[in-house]
């Protein structure tokens, strides 16, 4: 795991955002669903949830966690559908829904297999990711709605995305 510098984050963020906008504008199979119709059950997609050691769908809210190094994060787990998720690099970002601003560090994660579970029905679950918040105090995001976006590309070039909107609460200390 690594945290990229602010200048690298800006460049990566710009590239990621332009790629995501391109996917939406072109009507790609991997673009997010809309209210216009149901999801295609065969398209590659990622379900974003919480949980440190097991996938848990996000409810309406989630709590920040104070990390061992003094920073704030949210535990994130993912479920992958119709994509080979073995060794898949996953980028997870968080955006303040009200302002559209990214409020997290952009991280690309590679996990060893011990963090991934194949449920046997074509769904692979991955746990142990952390969405690192780019804040100095939990009050900056307390009770704000965050859009968490996960994007991954398999070794065969298939891309999948997923997102979840959740209200962030400060941790219980």
PDB file of C-alpha atoms in Angstrom, residues 80-83 118-124:
ATOM      1  CA  UNK A  80     -16.913  -8.062  -7.804  1.00  0.00           C
ATOM      2  CA  UNK A  81     -19.393  -9.316 -10.387  1.00  0.00           C
ATOM      3  CA  UNK A  82     -18.576 -10.582 -13.900  1.00  0.00           C
ATOM      4  CA  UNK A  83     -14.897  -9.627 -13.759  1.00  0.00           C
ATOM      5  CA  UNK A 118     -14.415 -16.497  -3.968  1.00  0.00           C
ATOM      6  CA  UNK A 119     -17.997 -17.213  -2.888  1.00  0.00           C
ATOM      7  CA  UNK A 120     -18.357 -19.916  -5.554  1.00  0.00           C
ATOM      8  CA  UNK A 121     -21.127 -18.190  -7.481  1.00  0.00           C
ATOM      9  CA  UNK A 122     -18.908 -16.009  -9.654  1.00  0.00           C
ATOM     10  CA  UNK A 123     -18.738 -13.290  -6.992  1.00  0.00           C
ATOM     11  CA  UNK A 124     -15.412 -12.425  -5.404  1.00  0.00           C
TER      12      UNK A 124
END
